[in-house]
PDB file of N, CA and C in Angstrom:
ATOM      1  N   MET A 237      72.137 -28.884  -7.678  1.00 31.00           N
ATOM      2  CA  MET A 237      71.874 -29.351  -6.596  1.00 31.00           C
ATOM      3  C   MET A 237      70.775 -28.694  -6.088  1.00 31.00           C
ATOM      4  N   LEU A 238      69.605 -29.769  -5.585  1.00 34.00           N
ATOM      5  CA  LEU A 238      68.385 -29.246  -5.457  1.00 34.00           C
ATOM      6  C   LEU A 238      68.535 -28.739  -4.011  1.00 34.00           C
ATOM      7  N   ALA A 239      67.550 -27.798  -4.039  1.00 40.00           N
ATOM      8  CA  ALA A 239      67.661 -26.775  -2.774  1.00 40.00           C
ATOM      9  C   ALA A 239      66.406 -27.895  -1.664  1.00 40.00           C
ATOM     10  N   THR A 240      66.551 -27.491  -0.807  1.00 39.00           N
ATOM     11  CA  THR A 240      66.028 -28.568   0.645  1.00 39.00           C
ATOM     12  C   THR A 240      65.712 -27.634   1.809  1.00 39.00           C
ATOM     13  N   VAL A 241      64.481 -28.033   2.242  1.00 41.00           N
ATOM     14  CA  VAL A 241      63.901 -27.289   3.239  1.00 41.00           C
ATOM     15  C   VAL A 241      63.453 -28.727   4.336  1.00 41.00           C
ATOM     16  N   MET A 242      63.370 -27.874   5.717  1.00 42.00           N
ATOM     17  CA  MET A 242      63.322 -29.441   6.367  1.00 42.00           C
ATOM     18  C   MET A 242      62.044 -29.529   6.913  1.00 42.00           C
ATOM     19  N   ALA A 243      61.411 -30.699   6.728  1.00 41.00           N
ATOM     20  CA  ALA A 243      59.954 -30.646   7.079  1.00 41.00           C
ATOM     21  C   ALA A 243      59.862 -31.975   8.042  1.00 41.00           C
ATOM     22  N   CYS A 244      59.691 -31.754   9.244  1.00 43.00           N
ATOM     23  CA  CYS A 244      59.441 -32.640  10.292  1.00 43.00           C
ATOM     24  C   CYS A 244      60.738 -33.160  10.572  1.00 43.00           C
ATOM     25  N   GLY A 245      62.066 -32.612  10.353  1.00 44.00           N
ATOM     26  CA  GLY A 245      63.360 -33.154  10.683  1.00 44.00           C
ATOM     27  C   GLY A 245      63.797 -33.804   9.469  1.00 44.00           C
ATOM     28  N   LEU A 246      63.132 -34.125   8.594  1.00 45.00           N
ATOM     29  CA  LEU A 246      63.348 -34.667   6.999  1.00 45.00           C
ATOM     30  C   LEU A 246      63.704 -33.490   6.035  1.00 45.00           C
ATOM     31  N   PRO A 247      64.640 -33.843   5.234  1.00 46.00           N
ATOM     32  CA  PRO A 247      64.899 -32.969   4.232  1.00 46.00           C
ATOM     33  C   PRO A 247      63.747 -32.924   3.190  1.00 46.00           C
ATOM     34  N   LEU A 248      63.033 -31.616   2.663  1.00 49.00           N
ATOM     35  CA  LEU A 248      62.503 -32.115   1.721  1.00 49.00           C
ATOM     36  C   LEU A 248      62.915 -31.345   0.333  1.00 49.00           C
ATOM     37  N   LYS A 249      62.790 -32.150  -0.712  1.00 49.00           N
ATOM     38  CA  LYS A 249      63.626 -31.456  -2.127  1.00 49.00           C
ATOM     39  C   LYS A 249      62.640 -30.502  -2.630  1.00 49.00           C
ATOM     40  N   ALA A 250      63.099 -29.572  -2.971  1.00 49.00           N
ATOM     41  CA  ALA A 250      62.321 -28.244  -3.909  1.00 49.00           C
ATOM     42  C   ALA A 250      61.489 -28.821  -4.747  1.00 49.00           C
ATOM     43  N   SER A 251      61.457 -30.044  -5.604  1.00 49.00           N
ATOM     44  CA  SER A 251      60.727 -30.525  -6.324  1.00 49.00           C
ATOM     45  C   SER A 251      59.744 -31.336  -5.639  1.00 49.00           C
ATOM     46  N   GLU A 252      59.812 -32.063  -4.564  1.00 53.00           N
ATOM     47  CA  GLU A 252      58.819 -32.351  -3.872  1.00 53.00           C
ATOM     48  C   GLU A 252      57.289 -31.492  -3.040  1.00 53.00           C
ATOM     49  N   VAL A 253      58.214 -30.537  -2.835  1.00 49.00           N
ATOM     50  CA  VAL A 253      57.619 -29.157  -2.391  1.00 49.00           C
ATOM     51  C   VAL A 253      56.684 -28.794  -3.548  1.00 49.00           C
ATOM     52  N   ASN A 254      57.381 -28.676  -4.615  1.00 44.00           N
ATOM     53  CA  ASN A 254      56.371 -28.361  -5.871  1.00 44.00           C
ATOM     54  C   ASN A 254      55.113 -29.247  -6.482  1.00 44.00           C
ATOM     55  N   GLU A 255      55.636 -30.183  -6.281  1.00 50.00           N
ATOM     56  CA  GLU A 255      54.166 -31.449  -6.060  1.00 50.00           C
ATOM     57  C   GLU A 255      53.017 -30.811  -5.240  1.00 50.00           C
ATOM     58  N   ILE A 256      53.596 -30.676  -3.863  1.00 44.00           N
ATOM     59  CA  ILE A 256      52.321 -29.873  -2.866  1.00 44.00           C
ATOM     60  C   ILE A 256      51.861 -28.977  -3.091  1.00 44.00           C
ATOM     61  N   SER A 257      52.679 -27.927  -3.696  1.00 43.00           N
ATOM     62  CA  SER A 257      52.094 -26.744  -3.587  1.00 43.00           C
ATOM     63  C   SER A 257      51.431 -26.488  -5.324  1.00 43.00           C
ATOM     64  N   ARG A 258      51.553 -27.018  -6.527  1.00 47.00           N
ATOM     65  CA  ARG A 258      51.081 -27.133  -7.304  1.00 47.00           C
ATOM     66  C   ARG A 258      49.422 -27.413  -7.213  1.00 47.00           C
ATOM     67  N   THR A 259      48.837 -28.365  -6.212  1.00 53.00           N
ATOM     68  CA  THR A 259      47.716 -28.761  -6.029  1.00 53.00           C
ATOM     69  C   THR A 259      47.167 -27.643  -5.922  1.00 53.00           C
ATOM     70  N   ASP A 260      46.931 -26.963  -4.916  1.00 69.00           N
ATOM     71  CA  ASP A 260      46.506 -25.667  -4.370  1.00 69.00           C
ATOM     72  C   ASP A 260      47.366 -24.244  -3.919  1.00 69.00           C
ATOM     73  N   PRO A 261      47.818 -23.579  -4.827  1.00 82.00           N
ATOM     74  CA  PRO A 261      48.681 -22.680  -4.298  1.00 82.00           C
ATOM     75  C   PRO A 261      48.922 -21.802  -3.456  1.00 82.00           C
ATOM     76  N   VAL A 262      49.559 -21.459  -2.679  1.00 91.00           N
ATOM     77  CA  VAL A 262      49.315 -20.211  -1.898  1.00 91.00           C
ATOM     78  C   VAL A 262      49.848 -18.941  -2.816  1.00 91.00           C
ATOM     79  N   GLU A 263      48.954 -17.994  -2.737  1.00 94.00           N
ATOM     80  CA  GLU A 263      49.036 -16.670  -3.390  1.00 94.00           C
ATOM     81  C   GLU A 263      49.841 -15.462  -3.051  1.00 94.00           C
ATOM     82  N   VAL A 264      50.400 -14.430  -3.822  1.00 96.00           N
ATOM     83  CA  VAL A 264      50.894 -13.473  -3.090  1.00 96.00           C
ATOM     84  C   VAL A 264      49.793 -12.660  -2.869  1.00 96.00           C
ATOM     85  N   GLY A 265      49.284 -11.840  -1.645  1.00 97.00           N
ATOM     86  CA  GLY A 265      48.202 -10.715  -1.332  1.00 97.00           C
ATOM     87  C   GLY A 265      47.725 -10.569  -0.247  1.00 97.00           C
ATOM     88  N   LEU A 266      46.525 -10.412   0.043  1.00 98.00           N
ATOM     89  CA  LEU A 266      45.948  -9.969   1.043  1.00 98.00           C
ATOM     90  C   LEU A 266      45.051 -10.701   0.903  1.00 98.00           C
ATOM     91  N   TYR A 267      44.995 -11.353   2.611  1.00 97.00           N
ATOM     92  CA  TYR A 267      43.737 -12.507   2.903  1.00 97.00           C
ATOM     93  C   TYR A 267      43.261 -12.130   3.983  1.00 97.00           C
ATOM     94  N   ARG A 268      41.862 -12.196   3.876  1.00 98.00           N
ATOM     95  CA  ARG A 268      40.972 -11.524   4.849  1.00 98.00           C
ATOM     96  C   ARG A 268      40.279 -12.506   5.442  1.00 98.00           C
ATOM     97  N   CYS A 269      39.768 -12.335   7.259  1.00 97.00           N
ATOM     98  CA  CYS A 269      39.867 -13.370   7.457  1.00 97.00           C
ATOM     99  C   CYS A 269      38.499 -13.031   8.696  1.00 97.00           C
ATOM    100  N   HIS A 270      38.029 -14.360   9.066  1.00 95.00           N
ATOM    101  CA  HIS A 270      37.030 -14.181  10.197  1.00 95.00           C
ATOM    102  C   HIS A 270      37.324 -13.111  11.230  1.00 95.00           C
ATOM    103  N   GLN A 271      36.627 -12.883  11.287  1.00 93.00           N
ATOM    104  CA  GLN A 271      36.644 -10.932  12.727  1.00 93.00           C
ATOM    105  C   GLN A 271      37.734 -10.334  12.184  1.00 93.00           C
ATOM    106  N   GLY A 272      37.699 -10.013  11.254  1.00 95.00           N
ATOM    107  CA  GLY A 272      38.475  -8.758  10.850  1.00 95.00           C
ATOM    108  C   GLY A 272      39.809  -8.980  10.421  1.00 95.00           C
ATOM    109  N   ALA A 273      40.299  -9.795  10.900  1.00 96.00           N
ATOM    110  CA  ALA A 273      41.980 -10.339  10.920  1.00 96.00           C
ATOM    111  C   ALA A 273      42.358 -10.211   9.585  1.00 96.00           C
ATOM    112  N   GLN A 274      43.399  -9.870   9.150  1.00 97.00           N
ATOM    113  CA  GLN A 274      44.276 -10.211   7.958  1.00 97.00           C
ATOM    114  C   GLN A 274      45.735 -10.398   7.797  1.00 97.00           C
ATOM    115  N   ILE A 275      45.857 -11.160   6.848  1.00 97.00           N
ATOM    116  CA  ILE A 275      47.497 -11.970   6.583  1.00 97.00           C
ATOM    117  C   ILE A 275      47.746 -11.236   5.175  1.00 97.00           C
ATOM    118  N   VAL A 276      48.919 -10.863   5.223  1.00 98.00           N
ATOM    119  CA  VAL A 276      49.335 -10.670   3.618  1.00 98.00           C
ATOM    120  C   VAL A 276      50.621 -11.438   3.493  1.00 98.00           C
ATOM    121  N   ILE A 277      50.557 -12.362   2.652  1.00 97.00           N
ATOM    122  CA  ILE A 277      51.761 -13.304   1.911  1.00 97.00           C
ATOM    123  C   ILE A 277      52.393 -12.219   1.016  1.00 97.00           C
ATOM    124  N   LYS A 278      53.499 -12.076   1.405  1.00 97.00           N
ATOM    125  CA  LYS A 278      54.456 -10.544   0.916  1.00 97.00           C
ATOM    126  C   LYS A 278      55.141 -11.447  -0.209  1.00 97.00           C
ATOM    127  N   SER A 279      55.624 -12.499  -0.212  1.00 96.00           N
ATOM    128  CA  SER A 279      56.478 -13.437  -1.478  1.00 96.00           C
ATOM    129  C   SER A 279      56.430 -14.810  -1.009  1.00 96.00           C
ATOM    130  N   ILE A 280      56.904 -15.320  -1.910  1.00 95.00           N
ATOM    131  CA  ILE A 280      57.014 -16.845  -2.104  1.00 95.00           C
ATOM    132  C   ILE A 280      58.175 -17.443  -2.811  1.00 95.00           C
ATOM    133  N   ALA A 281      58.794 -18.079  -2.397  1.00 95.00           N
ATOM    134  CA  ALA A 281      60.154 -18.463  -3.091  1.00 95.00           C
ATOM    135  C   ALA A 281      59.413 -19.280  -4.207  1.00 95.00           C
ATOM    136  N   PRO A 282      60.360 -19.024  -5.441  1.00 94.00           N
ATOM    137  CA  PRO A 282      60.512 -19.806  -6.663  1.00 94.00           C
ATOM    138  C   PRO A 282      59.799 -21.387  -6.771  1.00 94.00           C
ATOM    139  N   ASP A 283      60.735 -21.783  -5.757  1.00 92.00           N
ATOM    140  CA  ASP A 283      60.455 -23.106  -5.810  1.00 92.00           C
ATOM    141  C   ASP A 283      59.361 -23.782  -4.644  1.00 92.00           C
ATOM    142  N   HIS A 284      58.742 -22.608  -4.499  1.00 92.00           N
ATOM    143  CA  HIS A 284      57.389 -22.936  -2.988  1.00 92.00           C
ATOM    144  C   HIS A 284      58.009 -23.287  -2.122  1.00 92.00           C
ATOM    145  N   GLY A 285      59.235 -23.500  -1.514  1.00 95.00           N
ATOM    146  CA  GLY A 285      60.010 -24.068  -0.183  1.00 95.00           C
ATOM    147  C   GLY A 285      59.796 -22.685   0.811  1.00 95.00           C
ATOM    148  N   SER A 286      59.421 -21.811   0.416  1.00 97.00           N
ATOM    149  CA  SER A 286      59.006 -20.940   1.598  1.00 97.00           C
ATOM    150  C   SER A 286      58.211 -19.489   1.199  1.00 97.00           C
ATOM    151  N   ILE A 287      57.710 -18.876   2.108  1.00 97.00           N
ATOM    152  CA  ILE A 287      57.067 -17.947   1.892  1.00 97.00           C
ATOM    153  C   ILE A 287      57.183 -16.730   3.065  1.00 97.00           C
ATOM    154  N   VAL A 288      56.963 -15.709   2.945  1.00 98.00           N
ATOM    155  CA  VAL A 288      57.231 -14.723   4.016  1.00 98.00           C
ATOM    156  C   VAL A 288      55.558 -13.986   4.053  1.00 98.00           C
ATOM    157  N   LEU A 289      55.161 -14.230   5.285  1.00 98.00           N
ATOM    158  CA  LEU A 289      53.511 -14.081   5.829  1.00 98.00           C
ATOM    159  C   LEU A 289      53.588 -12.765   6.606  1.00 98.00           C
ATOM    160  N   GLN A 290      52.801 -12.002   6.501  1.00 98.00           N
ATOM    161  CA  GLN A 290      52.866 -10.513   7.724  1.00 98.00           C
ATOM    162  C   GLN A 290      51.655 -10.989   8.452  1.00 98.00           C
ATOM    163  N   PHE A 291      51.924 -10.698   9.735  1.00 97.00           N
ATOM    164  CA  PHE A 291      50.410 -10.755  10.543  1.00 97.00           C
ATOM    165  C   PHE A 291      50.862  -9.835  11.664  1.00 97.00           C
ATOM    166  N   LYS A 292      49.882  -8.954  11.739  1.00 96.00           N
ATOM    167  CA  LYS A 292      49.725  -8.047  12.618  1.00 96.00           C
ATOM    168  C   LYS A 292      51.190  -6.920  13.053  1.00 96.00           C
ATOM    169  N   GLY A 293      51.748  -6.930  11.502  1.00 96.00           N
ATOM    170  CA  GLY A 293      52.804  -5.914  11.321  1.00 96.00           C
ATOM    171  C   GLY A 293      54.039  -6.639  11.537  1.00 96.00           C
ATOM    172  N   LYS A 294      53.972  -7.883  12.002  1.00 96.00           N
ATOM    173  CA  LYS A 294      55.469  -8.676  11.778  1.00 96.00           C
ATOM    174  C   LYS A 294      55.433  -9.948  10.517  1.00 96.00           C
ATOM    175  N   ASP A 295      56.439  -9.837  10.327  1.00 97.00           N
ATOM    176  CA  ASP A 295      56.907 -10.650   9.099  1.00 97.00           C
ATOM    177  C   ASP A 295      57.830 -12.170   9.342  1.00 97.00           C
ATOM    178  N   HIS A 296      56.892 -12.949   8.951  1.00 97.00           N
ATOM    179  CA  HIS A 296      57.146 -14.306   9.378  1.00 97.00           C
ATOM    180  C   HIS A 296      57.888 -15.078   8.483  1.00 97.00           C
ATOM    181  N   LEU A 297      59.331 -15.969   8.460  1.00 98.00           N
ATOM    182  CA  LEU A 297      59.499 -16.710   7.019  1.00 98.00           C
ATOM    183  C   LEU A 297      59.085 -18.073   7.924  1.00 98.00           C
ATOM    184  N   LEU A 298      58.179 -18.604   6.616  1.00 98.00           N
ATOM    185  CA  LEU A 298      57.781 -19.896   7.212  1.00 98.00           C
ATOM    186  C   LEU A 298      58.080 -20.857   6.204  1.00 98.00           C
ATOM    187  N   TYR A 299      58.457 -22.098   6.280  1.00 98.00           N
ATOM    188  CA  TYR A 299      59.033 -23.559   5.590  1.00 98.00           C
ATOM    189  C   TYR A 299      58.408 -24.311   4.869  1.00 98.00           C
ATOM    190  N   ALA A 300      57.821 -24.871   3.450  1.00 96.00           N
ATOM    191  CA  ALA A 300      56.837 -25.868   3.324  1.00 96.00           C
ATOM    192  C   ALA A 300      57.114 -26.968   4.192  1.00 96.00           C
ATOM    193  N   VAL A 301      56.079 -27.557   4.436  1.00 95.00           N
ATOM    194  CA  VAL A 301      55.964 -28.743   5.449  1.00 95.00           C
ATOM    195  C   VAL A 301      55.331 -29.792   4.595  1.00 95.00           C
ATOM    196  N   ASP A 302      55.903 -31.184   4.482  1.00 92.00           N
ATOM    197  CA  ASP A 302      55.112 -32.032   3.825  1.00 92.00           C
ATOM    198  C   ASP A 302      53.909 -32.578   4.556  1.00 92.00           C
ATOM    199  N   THR A 303      52.669 -32.648   3.892  1.00 91.00           N
ATOM    200  CA  THR A 303      51.491 -33.539   4.598  1.00 91.00           C
ATOM    201  C   THR A 303      51.004 -34.803   3.490  1.00 91.00           C
ATOM    202  N   THR A 304      50.429 -35.184   4.542  1.00 91.00           N
ATOM    203  CA  THR A 304      49.683 -36.520   3.826  1.00 91.00           C
ATOM    204  C   THR A 304      47.795 -36.086   3.374  1.00 91.00           C
ATOM    205  N   THR A 305      47.913 -34.770   3.558  1.00 89.00           N
ATOM    206  CA  THR A 305      46.143 -34.912   3.503  1.00 89.00           C
ATOM    207  C   THR A 305      45.959 -33.619   2.330  1.00 89.00           C
ATOM    208  N   GLY A 306      46.853 -33.265   1.678  1.00 86.00           N
ATOM    209  CA  GLY A 306      46.499 -32.602   0.530  1.00 86.00           C
ATOM    210  C   GLY A 306      46.542 -31.286   0.627  1.00 86.00           C
ATOM    211  N   ALA A 307      46.732 -30.394   1.962  1.00 92.00           N
ATOM    212  CA  ALA A 307      46.631 -29.415   2.644  1.00 92.00           C
ATOM    213  C   ALA A 307      48.094 -28.979   2.024  1.00 92.00           C
ATOM    214  N   VAL A 308      48.389 -27.485   1.637  1.00 94.00           N
ATOM    215  CA  VAL A 308      49.386 -26.743   1.651  1.00 94.00           C
ATOM    216  C   VAL A 308      49.880 -26.346   2.799  1.00 94.00           C
ATOM    217  N   ARG A 309      51.088 -26.499   3.747  1.00 96.00           N
ATOM    218  CA  ARG A 309      51.253 -26.342   4.861  1.00 96.00           C
ATOM    219  C   ARG A 309      52.440 -25.593   5.100  1.00 96.00           C
ATOM    220  N   TYR A 310      52.923 -24.334   5.530  1.00 98.00           N
ATOM    221  CA  TYR A 310      54.523 -23.529   5.927  1.00 98.00           C
ATOM    222  C   TYR A 310      54.281 -23.454   7.239  1.00 98.00           C
ATOM    223  N   GLN A 311      55.561 -23.504   8.069  1.00 97.00           N
ATOM    224  CA  GLN A 311      55.658 -23.294   9.253  1.00 97.00           C
ATOM    225  C   GLN A 311      57.043 -22.844   9.502  1.00 97.00           C
ATOM    226  N   ASP A 312      56.907 -21.855  10.670  1.00 96.00           N
ATOM    227  CA  ASP A 312      57.981 -21.645  11.335  1.00 96.00           C
ATOM    228  C   ASP A 312      58.343 -22.343  12.801  1.00 96.00           C
ATOM    229  N   SER A 313      59.052 -23.516  12.737  1.00 92.00           N
ATOM    230  CA  SER A 313      59.205 -24.243  13.962  1.00 92.00           C
ATOM    231  C   SER A 313      59.635 -23.393  15.437  1.00 92.00           C
ATOM    232  N   ARG A 314      60.334 -22.626  14.649  1.00 93.00           N
ATOM    233  CA  ARG A 314      60.890 -21.557  16.223  1.00 93.00           C
ATOM    234  C   ARG A 314      59.594 -20.932  16.736  1.00 93.00           C
ATOM    235  N   SER A 315      58.932 -20.070  16.095  1.00 93.00           N
ATOM    236  CA  SER A 315      58.300 -19.565  16.319  1.00 93.00           C
ATOM    237  C   SER A 315      56.766 -20.332  16.959  1.00 93.00           C
ATOM    238  N   GLY A 316      56.441 -20.818  15.782  1.00 95.00           N
ATOM    239  CA  GLY A 316      55.287 -22.085  16.067  1.00 95.00           C
ATOM    240  C   GLY A 316      54.262 -21.779  15.211  1.00 95.00           C
ATOM    241  N   ILE A 317      54.617 -20.331  14.265  1.00 97.00           N
ATOM    242  CA  ILE A 317      53.602 -19.873  13.294  1.00 97.00           C
ATOM    243  C   ILE A 317      53.271 -20.855  12.287  1.00 97.00           C
ATOM    244  N   THR A 318      51.981 -21.295  11.941  1.00 98.00           N
ATOM    245  CA  THR A 318      51.881 -22.319  11.102  1.00 98.00           C
ATOM    246  C   THR A 318      50.740 -21.816  10.346  1.00 98.00           C
ATOM    247  N   TRP A 319      51.217 -21.818   8.724  1.00 97.00           N
ATOM    248  CA  TRP A 319      50.085 -21.321   7.772  1.00 97.00           C
ATOM    249  C   TRP A 319      49.152 -22.652   6.640  1.00 97.00           C
ATOM    250  N   ILE A 320      47.925 -22.785   7.272  1.00 96.00           N
ATOM    251  CA  ILE A 320      47.517 -24.003   6.472  1.00 96.00           C
ATOM    252  C   ILE A 320      46.907 -23.546   5.277  1.00 96.00           C
ATOM    253  N   LYS A 321      46.660 -24.093   3.885  1.00 95.00           N
ATOM    254  CA  LYS A 321      45.478 -23.585   2.729  1.00 95.00           C
ATOM    255  C   LYS A 321      44.697 -25.051   2.406  1.00 95.00           C
ATOM    256  N   ILE A 322      43.793 -24.854   2.576  1.00 92.00           N
ATOM    257  CA  ILE A 322      42.755 -26.125   1.997  1.00 92.00           C
ATOM    258  C   ILE A 322      42.320 -25.401   0.557  1.00 92.00           C
ATOM    259  N   PRO A 323      41.237 -25.846   0.025  1.00 90.00           N
ATOM    260  CA  PRO A 323      40.781 -25.306  -1.251  1.00 90.00           C
ATOM    261  C   PRO A 323      39.658 -24.200  -0.766  1.00 90.00           C
ATOM    262  N   THR A 324      39.337 -24.249   0.487  1.00 91.00           N
ATOM    263  CA  THR A 324      38.101 -23.472   0.355  1.00 91.00           C
ATOM    264  C   THR A 324      38.373 -22.123   1.358  1.00 91.00           C
ATOM    265  N   LYS A 325      39.794 -22.333   2.365  1.00 94.00           N
ATOM    266  CA  LYS A 325      39.797 -21.350   2.880  1.00 94.00           C
ATOM    267  C   LYS A 325      41.367 -21.497   3.556  1.00 94.00           C
ATOM    268  N   SER A 326      42.189 -20.534   4.051  1.00 96.00           N
ATOM    269  CA  SER A 326      43.364 -20.698   5.110  1.00 96.00           C
ATOM    270  C   SER A 326      43.073 -20.237   6.248  1.00 96.00           C
ATOM    271  N   MET A 327      44.137 -20.762   7.043  1.00 97.00           N
ATOM    272  CA  MET A 327      43.973 -20.235   8.531  1.00 97.00           C
ATOM    273  C   MET A 327      45.699 -20.399   9.186  1.00 97.00           C
ATOM    274  N   LEU A 328      45.405 -19.829  10.022  1.00 98.00           N
ATOM    275  CA  LEU A 328      46.838 -19.435  10.761  1.00 98.00           C
ATOM    276  C   LEU A 328      47.069 -19.778  12.130  1.00 98.00           C
ATOM    277  N   LEU A 329      47.756 -20.431  12.496  1.00 98.00           N
ATOM    278  CA  LEU A 329      48.055 -21.167  13.848  1.00 98.00           C
ATOM    279  C   LEU A 329      49.267 -20.903  14.438  1.00 98.00           C
ATOM    280  N   ASP A 330      48.971 -20.837  15.784  1.00 97.00           N
ATOM    281  CA  ASP A 330      49.973 -20.794  16.856  1.00 97.00           C
ATOM    282  C   ASP A 330      50.050 -22.484  17.353  1.00 97.00           C
ATOM    283  N   SER A 331      51.093 -23.104  16.870  1.00 94.00           N
ATOM    284  CA  SER A 331      51.327 -24.558  17.084  1.00 94.00           C
ATOM    285  C   SER A 331      52.033 -24.646  18.821  1.00 94.00           C
ATOM    286  N   ARG A 332      52.514 -23.831  19.107  1.00 94.00           N
ATOM    287  CA  ARG A 332      53.050 -23.865  20.137  1.00 94.00           C
ATOM    288  C   ARG A 332      52.189 -23.453  21.598  1.00 94.00           C
ATOM    289  N   LEU A 333      51.277 -22.807  21.307  1.00 94.00           N
ATOM    290  CA  LEU A 333      49.909 -22.530  22.337  1.00 94.00           C
ATOM    291  C   LEU A 333      48.820 -23.088  21.929  1.00 94.00           C
ATOM    292  N   GLY A 334      48.787 -23.945  20.555  1.00 95.00           N
ATOM    293  CA  GLY A 334      47.583 -24.625  20.350  1.00 95.00           C
ATOM    294  C   GLY A 334      46.265 -23.964  19.836  1.00 95.00           C
ATOM    295  N   ARG A 335      46.523 -22.584  19.390  1.00 96.00           N
ATOM    296  CA  ARG A 335      45.562 -21.857  18.806  1.00 96.00           C
ATOM    297  C   ARG A 335      45.283 -21.195  17.683  1.00 96.00           C
ATOM    298  N   GLN A 336      44.138 -20.966  17.267  1.00 96.00           N
ATOM    299  CA  GLN A 336      43.826 -20.487  15.962  1.00 96.00           C
ATOM    300  C   GLN A 336      44.116 -18.777  16.110  1.00 96.00           C
ATOM    301  N   LEU A 337      45.085 -18.280  15.387  1.00 97.00           N
ATOM    302  CA  LEU A 337      45.341 -16.883  15.216  1.00 97.00           C
ATOM    303  C   LEU A 337      44.176 -16.110  14.209  1.00 97.00           C
ATOM    304  N   ALA A 338      43.758 -17.206  13.410  1.00 98.00           N
ATOM    305  CA  ALA A 338      43.186 -16.349  11.703  1.00 98.00           C
ATOM    306  C   ALA A 338      42.445 -17.383  11.344  1.00 98.00           C
ATOM    307  N   ASN A 339      41.065 -17.433  11.065  1.00 97.00           N
ATOM    308  CA  ASN A 339      40.359 -18.348  10.248  1.00 97.00           C
ATOM    309  C   ASN A 339      39.769 -18.122   9.596  1.00 97.00           C
ATOM    310  N   ASP A 340      39.274 -18.825   8.275  1.00 97.00           N
ATOM    311  CA  ASP A 340      38.528 -18.605   7.331  1.00 97.00           C
ATOM    312  C   ASP A 340      39.011 -17.639   6.219  1.00 97.00           C
ATOM    313  N   CYS A 341      40.628 -17.424   6.101  1.00 97.00           N
ATOM    314  CA  CYS A 341      40.986 -16.526   5.531  1.00 97.00           C
ATOM    315  C   CYS A 341      40.909 -16.672   3.972  1.00 97.00           C
ATOM    316  N   LYS A 342      40.716 -15.802   3.268  1.00 96.00           N
ATOM    317  CA  LYS A 342      40.568 -15.721   1.714  1.00 96.00           C
ATOM    318  C   LYS A 342      41.117 -14.598   1.008  1.00 96.00           C
ATOM    319  N   ARG A 343      41.335 -15.210  -0.166  1.00 92.00           N
ATOM    320  CA  ARG A 343      41.508 -14.036  -1.281  1.00 92.00           C
ATOM    321  C   ARG A 343      41.006 -13.266  -1.823  1.00 92.00           C
TER     322      ARG A 343
END
């Protein structure tokens, strides 16, 4: 049985998440961001379906979201916390408040 992750209300198969994540995967470790912000990716599910991200001392469980842009995106729909990774940088957003929490994050 394939593990599934909810993506925009539609189930996303673990194999589909791997397709997305394989292009530019998120890595475990410390990300240093613009204006001194720091993000720690504490763990990544083996199927890349979820990550545990720490920001300002709080852990957030984020689930993979399908994108058409090629960006790697993880989101917690309850809190609105969203981690987006593109080849040159990553960013943390609060989609509920519509603002950036951290930008230009790099390992």
